[in-house]
Short mmCIF file of C-alpha atoms in Angstrom, two decimals:
data_model
loop_
_atom_site.label_atom_id
_atom_site.label_comp_id
_atom_site.label_asym_id
_atom_site.label_seq_id
_atom_site.Cartn_x
_atom_site.Cartn_y
_atom_site.Cartn_z
CA MET R 176 -0.01 0.34 0.24
CA THR R 177 0.97 3.70 -0.54
CA ARG R 178 0.13 6.67 1.38
CA GLY R 179 -0.65 10.31 0.16
CA PRO R 180 -1.86 11.08 -3.18
CA ILE R 181 -3.93 8.68 -5.08
CA PRO R 182 -2.01 7.31 -7.87
CA SER R 183 -3.33 8.21 -11.58
CA HIS R 184 -3.53 4.49 -12.34
CA PHE R 185 -6.07 4.03 -9.50
CA TRP R 186 -8.66 5.99 -11.59
CA ARG R 187 -8.20 3.50 -14.86
CA ARG R 188 -9.38 0.49 -12.97
CA PRO R 189 -12.43 -0.80 -14.57
CA ASP R 190 -14.04 -1.24 -11.23
CA ILE R 191 -13.12 2.39 -9.83
CA PHE R 192 -14.71 3.77 -13.55
CA THR R 193 -17.93 1.77 -13.22
CA ALA R 194 -18.18 3.11 -9.38
CA VAL R 195 -17.54 6.69 -10.74
CA ALA R 196 -20.03 6.36 -13.58
CA LYS R 197 -22.91 4.60 -11.13
CA PHE R 198 -22.18 7.17 -8.52
CA ASP R 199 -21.16 4.46 -6.29
CA CYS R 200 -19.68 6.59 -3.83
CA THR R 201 -19.34 3.49 -0.76
CA THR R 202 -17.37 1.37 -3.19
CA LEU R 203 -15.27 4.57 -4.07
CA ILE R 204 -14.56 5.54 -0.55
CA ILE R 205 -13.47 1.71 0.20
CA GLU R 206 -11.34 1.04 -2.69
CA VAL R 207 -9.73 4.37 -2.34
CA ARG R 208 -8.73 3.61 1.50
CA LYS R 209 -7.34 0.05 0.50
CA ALA R 210 -5.11 1.56 -2.17
CA THR R 211 -4.08 4.48 0.07
CA ALA R 212 -4.39 3.23 3.80
CA LEU R 213 -5.63 6.89 4.09
CA SER R 214 -8.39 7.36 7.52
CA GLN R 215 -11.27 8.22 7.40
CA GLU R 216 -10.81 11.21 9.16
CA GLN R 217 -8.20 12.34 6.16
CA VAL R 218 -10.57 11.48 3.53
CA ALA R 219 -12.87 13.60 5.28
CA ARG R 220 -10.57 16.44 5.27
CA LEU R 221 -9.57 15.90 1.71
CA THR R 222 -13.24 16.11 0.71
CA GLY R 223 -14.33 18.69 3.08
CA LEU R 224 -17.06 16.07 4.41
CA SER R 225 -17.22 15.09 8.07
CA GLN R 226 -15.84 11.94 9.32
CA SER R 227 -19.22 10.81 10.28
CA VAL R 228 -20.49 10.88 6.99
CA ILE R 229 -17.55 9.56 5.37
CA SER R 230 -18.65 6.81 7.70
CA ARG R 231 -21.74 6.21 6.87
CA ILE R 232 -21.09 6.29 3.21
CA GLU R 233 -18.68 3.64 3.68
CA SER R 234 -20.76 1.32 5.42
CA GLY R 235 -23.53 1.54 3.17
CA ARG R 236 -25.88 3.52 5.71
CA LEU R 237 -25.73 6.62 3.77
CA VAL R 238 -26.14 6.83 -0.16
CA LEU R 239 -25.10 10.23 -1.48
CA ARG R 240 -27.53 11.68 -3.95
CA ASP R 241 -26.76 15.47 -3.33
CA VAL R 242 -24.65 16.36 -6.82
CA VAL R 243 -23.20 18.92 -4.97
CA LYS R 244 -21.64 16.94 -2.03
CA ILE R 245 -20.98 14.01 -4.90
CA ARG R 246 -18.69 16.59 -6.83
CA ALA R 247 -16.87 17.68 -3.62
CA LEU R 248 -15.68 13.69 -2.97
CA LEU R 249 -14.64 13.36 -6.36
CA ASP R 250 -12.60 16.86 -6.59
CA GLY R 251 -11.13 16.22 -3.23
CA LEU R 252 -10.06 12.83 -3.72
CA GLY R 253 -8.30 14.09 -6.87
CA ALA R 254 -10.62 12.25 -9.67
CA PRO R 255 -9.10 13.75 -13.19
CA GLN R 256 -11.23 15.57 -15.82
CA MET R 257 -12.81 12.48 -17.21
CA VAL R 258 -15.72 13.04 -14.66
CA PRO R 259 -18.11 14.81 -15.99
CA GLU R 260 -19.36 18.29 -14.42
CA LEU R 261 -22.48 17.00 -12.39
CA SER R 262 -24.27 20.04 -12.96
CA SER R 263 -24.80 18.98 -16.59
CA VAL R 264 -25.78 15.52 -15.25
CA PRO R 265 -29.45 14.57 -14.91
CA GLU R 266 -30.76 14.56 -11.30
CA LEU R 267 -30.53 11.35 -9.82
CA GLU R 268 -34.10 11.31 -8.15
CA ALA R 269 -35.83 12.24 -11.48
CA ASP R 270 -38.65 10.07 -12.40
CA ALA R 271 -38.48 8.06 -15.87
CA GLY R 272 -40.28 10.73 -17.78
CA THR R 273 -38.23 13.62 -16.62
CA LEU R 274 -34.90 11.79 -17.14
CA ALA R 275 -36.18 10.98 -20.64
CA GLU R 276 -37.08 15.03 -21.04
CA GLN R 277 -33.66 15.94 -19.63
CA LEU R 278 -31.38 13.43 -21.38
CA SER R 279 -33.13 14.69 -24.90
CA GLN R 280 -32.28 18.30 -24.10
CA THR R 281 -28.50 17.50 -23.51
CA MET R 282 -27.60 14.73 -25.72
CA PRO R 283 -27.43 17.56 -28.89
CA ARG R 284 -24.92 19.22 -27.18
CA ASP R 285 -22.95 16.27 -25.71
CA TYR R 286 -22.82 14.77 -29.19
CA ILE R 287 -21.11 18.15 -30.22
CA GLU R 288 -19.02 17.76 -27.59
CA ALA R 289 -17.76 14.21 -28.49
CA GLN R 290 -17.35 15.53 -31.89
CA ASN R 291 -14.97 18.05 -31.19
CA ARG R 292 -12.79 16.46 -28.07
CA GLY R 293 -13.11 12.73 -28.88
CA PRO R 294 -14.15 9.48 -26.93
CA ARG R 295 -11.71 9.94 -24.22
CA HIS R 296 -13.34 13.36 -22.46
CA SER R 297 -17.00 12.14 -23.31
CA LEU R 298 -16.93 8.37 -21.96
CA HIS R 299 -17.45 9.43 -18.45
CA THR R 300 -20.70 11.25 -19.33
CA ALA R 301 -22.38 8.80 -21.46
CA SER R 302 -21.62 6.32 -19.22
CA CYS R 303 -23.35 7.99 -15.99
CA TYR R 304 -26.31 8.94 -19.00
CA ALA R 305 -26.56 4.91 -19.54
CA HIS R 306 -26.42 3.86 -16.03
CA LEU R 307 -28.82 6.29 -14.95
CA VAL R 308 -31.13 4.98 -17.39
CA GLY R 309 -30.76 1.41 -16.96
CA HIS R 310 -31.36 2.44 -13.09
CA LYS R 311 -34.75 4.07 -13.84
CA LEU R 312 -36.03 1.71 -16.47
CA PRO R 313 -37.00 -1.43 -14.39
CA ALA R 314 -39.85 0.94 -12.51
CA ALA R 315 -40.94 2.87 -15.60
CA ARG R 316 -44.27 2.38 -16.89
CA GLY R 317 -46.51 3.45 -19.93
CA ALA R 318 -45.52 6.70 -22.11
CA ASP R 319 -42.51 7.38 -19.57
CA ARG R 320 -41.03 3.92 -20.19
CA THR R 321 -41.33 4.49 -23.83
CA ALA R 322 -39.98 7.63 -24.04
CA LEU R 323 -36.89 6.32 -21.98
CA LEU R 324 -36.11 3.43 -23.79
CA LYS R 325 -36.17 5.54 -26.75
CA VAL R 326 -33.57 8.10 -25.59
CA GLY R 327 -31.63 5.40 -23.89
CA ALA R 328 -31.10 3.35 -27.00
CA ARG R 329 -29.41 6.40 -28.15
CA VAL R 330 -27.33 7.17 -25.18
CA ALA R 331 -26.36 3.36 -25.33
CA GLU R 332 -25.69 3.35 -28.76
CA TRP R 333 -23.55 7.04 -28.21
CA LEU R 334 -21.46 4.95 -25.21
CA GLY R 335 -21.07 2.25 -27.29
CA TRP R 336 -19.31 4.51 -30.26
CA LEU R 337 -17.23 5.99 -27.95
CA LEU R 338 -15.97 2.64 -26.55
CA GLN R 339 -15.26 1.32 -29.84
CA ASP R 340 -13.17 4.84 -31.14
CA HIS R 341 -11.68 4.17 -27.72
CA GLY R 342 -10.45 0.73 -28.43
CA ASP R 343 -12.85 -1.28 -26.08
CA MET R 344 -14.64 -3.87 -28.41
CA PRO R 345 -16.20 -6.13 -25.97
CA ALA R 346 -17.35 -3.25 -23.85
CA ALA R 347 -18.73 -1.41 -27.41
CA GLU R 348 -20.49 -5.07 -28.30
CA ARG R 349 -22.50 -5.01 -25.00
CA TRP R 350 -23.48 -1.62 -25.07
CA THR R 351 -24.38 -1.64 -28.85
CA GLY R 352 -26.28 -4.61 -28.10
CA ARG R 353 -28.16 -3.00 -25.18
CA ALA R 354 -29.06 -0.27 -27.70
CA LEU R 355 -30.71 -2.63 -30.10
CA GLU R 356 -32.63 -3.93 -27.21
CA TRP R 357 -34.14 -0.78 -26.11
CA ALA R 358 -34.94 0.71 -29.74
CA HIS R 359 -36.60 -2.90 -30.37
CA ASP R 360 -38.37 -2.83 -26.86
CA ALA R 361 -39.24 1.16 -27.74
CA GLY R 362 -40.91 0.25 -31.13
CA ASP R 363 -38.73 2.85 -33.00
CA PRO R 364 -37.71 1.37 -36.29
CA VAL R 365 -35.22 4.52 -37.12
CA MET R 366 -33.27 4.02 -34.25
CA THR R 367 -32.93 0.05 -34.58
CA ALA R 368 -31.70 0.36 -38.08
CA TYR R 369 -29.32 2.70 -37.19
CA VAL R 370 -28.10 0.58 -34.47
CA LEU R 371 -28.04 -2.27 -37.02
CA PHE R 372 -25.75 -0.47 -38.93
CA ARG R 373 -23.43 0.36 -36.17
CA LYS R 374 -23.38 -3.56 -35.09
CA ALA R 375 -22.47 -3.91 -38.57
CA ASN R 376 -19.39 -1.29 -38.27
CA LEU R 377 -18.05 -3.02 -34.93
CA ALA R 378 -18.03 -6.55 -37.23
CA THR R 379 -16.50 -5.36 -39.77
CA ALA R 380 -13.99 -3.84 -37.22
CA GLN R 381 -13.36 -7.14 -35.80
CA GLY R 382 -13.06 -9.14 -39.11
CA HIS R 383 -16.55 -10.81 -38.92
CA THR R 384 -17.41 -9.93 -42.61
CA GLY R 385 -20.37 -12.46 -43.47
CA ARG R 386 -21.82 -11.05 -39.79
CA ALA R 387 -21.64 -7.54 -41.06
CA LEU R 388 -22.83 -8.14 -44.33
CA GLY R 389 -25.90 -9.44 -43.12
CA LEU R 390 -26.45 -6.58 -40.34
CA ALA R 391 -25.73 -3.89 -43.16
CA ARG R 392 -28.49 -5.16 -45.17
CA THR R 393 -31.06 -5.78 -42.61
CA ALA R 394 -30.66 -2.01 -41.59
CA GLN R 395 -31.54 -1.01 -45.11
CA HIS R 396 -34.58 -2.85 -45.16
CA TYR R 397 -35.64 -1.46 -41.77
CA CYS R 398 -35.48 2.02 -42.70
CA SER R 399 -35.75 4.13 -45.96
CA LEU R 400 -34.12 7.31 -44.44
CA PRO R 401 -31.80 8.43 -47.02
CA ARG R 402 -28.61 8.87 -44.74
CA ILE R 403 -29.09 5.13 -42.95
CA GLN R 404 -29.57 3.87 -46.21
CA ALA R 405 -26.06 5.87 -46.90
CA LEU R 406 -24.62 4.43 -43.74
CA ALA R 407 -25.48 0.89 -44.32
CA LEU R 408 -24.56 0.80 -48.13
CA GLN R 409 -20.79 2.36 -47.28
CA GLN R 410 -20.66 -0.24 -44.63
CA GLU R 411 -21.68 -2.99 -47.11
CA ALA R 412 -19.08 -1.43 -49.43
CA HIS R 413 -16.22 -1.98 -46.72
CA VAL R 414 -17.35 -5.55 -46.58
CA HIS R 415 -16.88 -6.06 -50.25
CA ALA R 416 -13.59 -4.04 -50.20
CA HIS R 417 -12.41 -6.30 -47.72
CA ASN R 418 -13.33 -9.28 -49.44
CA GLY R 419 -11.51 -8.32 -52.61
CA ASP R 420 -14.31 -7.13 -54.51
CA LEU R 421 -13.54 -3.64 -55.39
CA PRO R 422 -16.17 -3.10 -58.32
CA ARG R 423 -19.03 -4.21 -55.90
CA ALA R 424 -17.42 -1.96 -53.15
CA LEU R 425 -17.48 1.45 -55.49
CA ALA R 426 -20.60 0.43 -56.61
CA ARG R 427 -22.27 0.46 -53.10
CA LEU R 428 -20.25 3.98 -52.59
CA ASP R 429 -21.67 5.32 -55.56
CA SER R 430 -25.22 4.27 -53.98
CA ALA R 431 -24.45 5.89 -50.71
CA HIS R 432 -23.18 8.97 -52.15
CA GLN R 433 -26.37 9.48 -53.99
CA ARG R 434 -28.29 8.66 -50.83
CA ALA R 435 -26.02 11.22 -48.53
CA SER R 436 -26.65 14.19 -51.14
CA LEU R 437 -30.63 14.21 -51.06
CA PRO R 438 -31.92 16.70 -48.58
CA ASP R 439 -32.16 15.92 -45.09
CA SER R 440 -34.72 14.11 -43.74
CA ASP R 441 -36.66 15.04 -40.37
CA THR R 442 -36.22 11.75 -38.13
CA GLY R 443 -38.46 14.01 -35.37
CA ASP R 444 -35.56 13.45 -33.01
CA GLU R 445 -32.61 15.60 -32.46
CA THR R 446 -30.82 13.18 -30.02
CA LEU R 447 -30.08 10.84 -33.28
CA ASP R 448 -27.24 12.43 -35.03
CA LEU R 449 -26.76 11.88 -38.75
CA ASP R 450 -25.26 14.91 -39.56
CA TYR R 451 -21.86 13.44 -39.97
CA CYS R 452 -23.27 11.32 -42.57
CA ARG R 453 -22.21 13.96 -45.81
CA PRO R 454 -20.95 13.13 -49.18
CA ALA R 455 -17.41 13.83 -47.97
CA TYR R 456 -18.08 11.27 -45.16
CA ILE R 457 -18.94 8.52 -48.09
CA GLU R 458 -15.82 9.71 -50.17
CA LEU R 459 -13.67 9.19 -46.99
CA GLN R 460 -14.93 5.74 -46.72
CA ARG R 461 -14.45 5.45 -50.78
CA ALA R 462 -10.75 6.38 -50.08
CA ARG R 463 -10.38 3.89 -47.46
CA CYS R 464 -11.73 1.21 -49.35
CA LEU R 465 -9.15 2.28 -52.04
CA LEU R 466 -5.91 2.84 -49.55
CA GLU R 467 -4.67 -0.79 -49.94
CA PRO R 468 -5.44 -1.66 -53.59
CA SER R 469 -4.67 1.70 -55.35
CA PRO R 470 -3.17 4.27 -52.88
CA ARG R 471 -2.97 6.97 -55.52
CA GLN R 472 -6.41 6.96 -56.27
CA ALA R 473 -7.35 6.83 -52.83
CA LEU R 474 -5.06 9.98 -52.36
CA THR R 475 -6.70 11.56 -55.49
CA VAL R 476 -10.04 11.33 -53.65
CA LEU R 477 -8.65 12.42 -50.41
CA GLU R 478 -7.67 15.73 -52.04
CA GLN R 479 -10.90 16.41 -53.62
CA ILE R 480 -12.73 16.00 -50.22
CA THR R 481 -10.26 18.52 -48.61
CA ALA R 482 -10.89 20.90 -51.53
CA VAL R 483 -14.65 20.60 -52.09
CA ASP R 484 -16.13 20.01 -48.73
CA SER R 485 -15.47 19.24 -45.31
CA VAL R 486 -16.12 16.11 -43.03
CA ALA R 487 -17.41 16.25 -39.35
CA ALA R 488 -14.85 17.60 -36.64
CA GLY R 489 -14.67 13.84 -35.19
CA ASP R 490 -13.55 12.60 -38.90
CA ARG R 491 -10.94 14.90 -39.12
CA GLY R 492 -8.19 12.99 -37.49
CA MET R 493 -8.97 9.93 -39.73
CA LEU R 494 -9.00 11.92 -42.75
CA GLN R 495 -5.45 12.87 -42.06
CA ALA R 496 -4.44 9.66 -41.04
CA CYS R 497 -5.61 8.34 -44.27
CA GLN R 498 -4.13 11.26 -46.12
CA ALA R 499 -0.65 10.17 -44.31
CA ARG R 500 -1.03 6.40 -44.91
CA ALA R 501 -1.73 7.08 -48.92
CA TYR R 502 0.95 9.82 -49.27
CA THR R 503 3.48 6.83 -47.70
CA ALA R 504 2.29 3.96 -50.06
CA SER R 505 2.79 6.09 -52.73
CA GLY R 506 6.41 6.94 -51.73
CA ASP R 507 6.08 10.40 -50.37
CA LEU R 508 7.16 9.37 -46.87
CA ASP R 509 8.32 12.96 -46.02
CA HIS R 510 4.79 14.75 -46.67
CA GLY R 511 3.11 11.31 -45.35
CA LEU R 512 5.37 11.53 -42.13
CA GLN R 513 4.20 15.32 -41.50
CA LEU R 514 0.64 14.46 -41.70
CA ALA R 515 1.00 11.47 -39.45
CA SER R 516 2.59 13.00 -36.41
CA GLN R 517 -0.02 15.81 -36.74
CA ALA R 518 -2.79 12.76 -37.27
CA LEU R 519 -1.13 10.91 -34.25
CA ASP R 520 -1.09 14.35 -31.86
CA SER R 521 -4.85 14.26 -32.40
CA ALA R 522 -5.11 10.66 -31.89
CA VAL R 523 -3.56 11.02 -28.34
CA ASP R 524 -5.60 14.26 -27.48
CA THR R 525 -8.79 12.80 -28.40
CA GLY R 526 -8.24 8.90 -27.34
CA SER R 527 -9.14 7.61 -30.69
CA ALA R 528 -8.22 4.22 -31.31
CA ARG R 529 -9.21 4.15 -34.93
CA VAL R 530 -7.19 6.37 -35.96
CA LEU R 531 -4.11 4.95 -34.18
CA THR R 532 -5.18 1.84 -36.11
CA GLU R 533 -4.45 3.74 -39.45
CA LEU R 534 -1.18 5.02 -38.09
CA ARG R 535 0.02 1.47 -37.22
CA ALA R 536 -0.14 0.51 -40.68
CA ILE R 537 1.76 3.84 -42.14
CA GLY R 538 4.30 2.76 -39.52
CA ARG R 539 4.56 -0.75 -41.12
CA GLN R 540 4.89 0.81 -44.10
CA ILE R 541 7.89 2.91 -43.01
CA ALA R 542 9.50 0.01 -41.31
CA ASN R 543 9.58 -1.94 -44.39
CA HIS R 544 10.57 0.92 -46.99
CA PRO R 545 13.74 -0.36 -48.57
CA GLY R 546 15.04 3.19 -49.39
CA LYS R 547 16.47 5.74 -47.29
CA LYS R 548 14.04 6.79 -44.44
CA PRO R 549 13.19 10.68 -43.50
CA VAL R 550 15.09 11.61 -40.46
CA GLN R 551 11.59 12.41 -38.70
CA ALA R 552 10.64 8.49 -39.05
CA ASP R 553 12.40 7.20 -36.31
CA GLY R 554 10.90 9.49 -33.54
CA PHE R 555 7.64 8.86 -35.38
CA LEU R 556 8.00 4.97 -34.71
CA ARG R 557 9.36 5.50 -31.36
CA TYR R 558 6.36 7.12 -30.22
CA LEU R 559 3.79 4.85 -32.23
CA THR R 560 5.59 2.02 -30.44
CA THR R 561 4.72 3.06 -26.77
CA ALA R 562 1.50 5.19 -27.15
CA ASP R 563 -1.01 3.48 -25.55
CA LEU R 564 -4.35 5.68 -26.16
CA LEU R 565 -5.92 4.28 -22.65
CA ARG R 566 -2.89 5.95 -20.81
CA VAL R 567 -0.71 8.36 -22.81
CA ASP R 568 -0.42 11.73 -22.13
CA ARG R 569 1.84 14.58 -23.81
CA GLY R 570 4.57 14.19 -21.05
CA GLN R 571 5.05 10.66 -21.85
CA ARG R 572 5.20 11.72 -25.50
CA GLN R 573 7.77 13.90 -24.53
CA ARG R 574 9.71 11.66 -22.85
CA ALA R 575 9.25 8.74 -25.68
CA GLN R 576 10.80 11.39 -27.75
#
């Protein structure tokens, strides 16, 4: 055991992450005291709560519901910035209908925040929301239950996506499956189709192409909204590209581009964010399908994206990484490394394992390059080897270089 400040790795433990997500202050205090040998009096001094309150929380006789006291406890114990501002989290004691309304109001803003800052900065907020929904659903009835199921499906899908982007595939599968269950129970065909697309995306990322193809096609049959059709079609294209059938992949992407170009369809629900599915997004997927068989053609597509349109903020790191990969595969290592270093900064800042996967492909290209490598290649490869997006920070990067 160690005395004094709580070590940073303590907050990365899965059980601690879950305890904070559930506002389980009893488990948190027990585990903090085990890890640090702090007394109840010392915990009280750190948090500004009385020793008697700490004792009652630790024994389970008091369950904190006051968000101000929860915030004081987390701040006093030194919880990192991944813990959300609790003023933005719906009230713990809200009924199902009120919780559904609060989540519906706050989620559009949270989506924008996640797009701009990446999964690392939004994971905990999404986890808090998801656990709140799960806590309220068993007792919910009637219209309130349906409303909570609908918004809960969006919360669970969002959490699943953040976990996937952060590299935790098992947890992403669990929450995306929960999203499908809640969307189906709510009788929500739009969200059901969207989650089927997301499950196809997860299956493709893990190499389960047969399953991915079936899910993508089912999503197309479930909902006729143009953007959901576009998303399912481009996912089908990735499967065909993975299987070596590039002509069929490009045909699916042409169809997806056509649908993504159609006027916005009103889903009637601002909590389902489809704004990222623009023509530029489809063209980014086209470039990704072309990277292996034809990097120069992929580079042409990517240059057209940056010249004509813009992708959503959350896809800019992927765009940079794909450009870097295309330049490197085409033999322009200097330009490729310059873009790759920028994309790696973005990946570390946001916690995106998806971007890191693309960058590791660049690392393999550089390592296997037969000619003279640029001076900056060694530094990039060194950092890429040590970068663990669940733990790395800028200070570690500076030491690695």
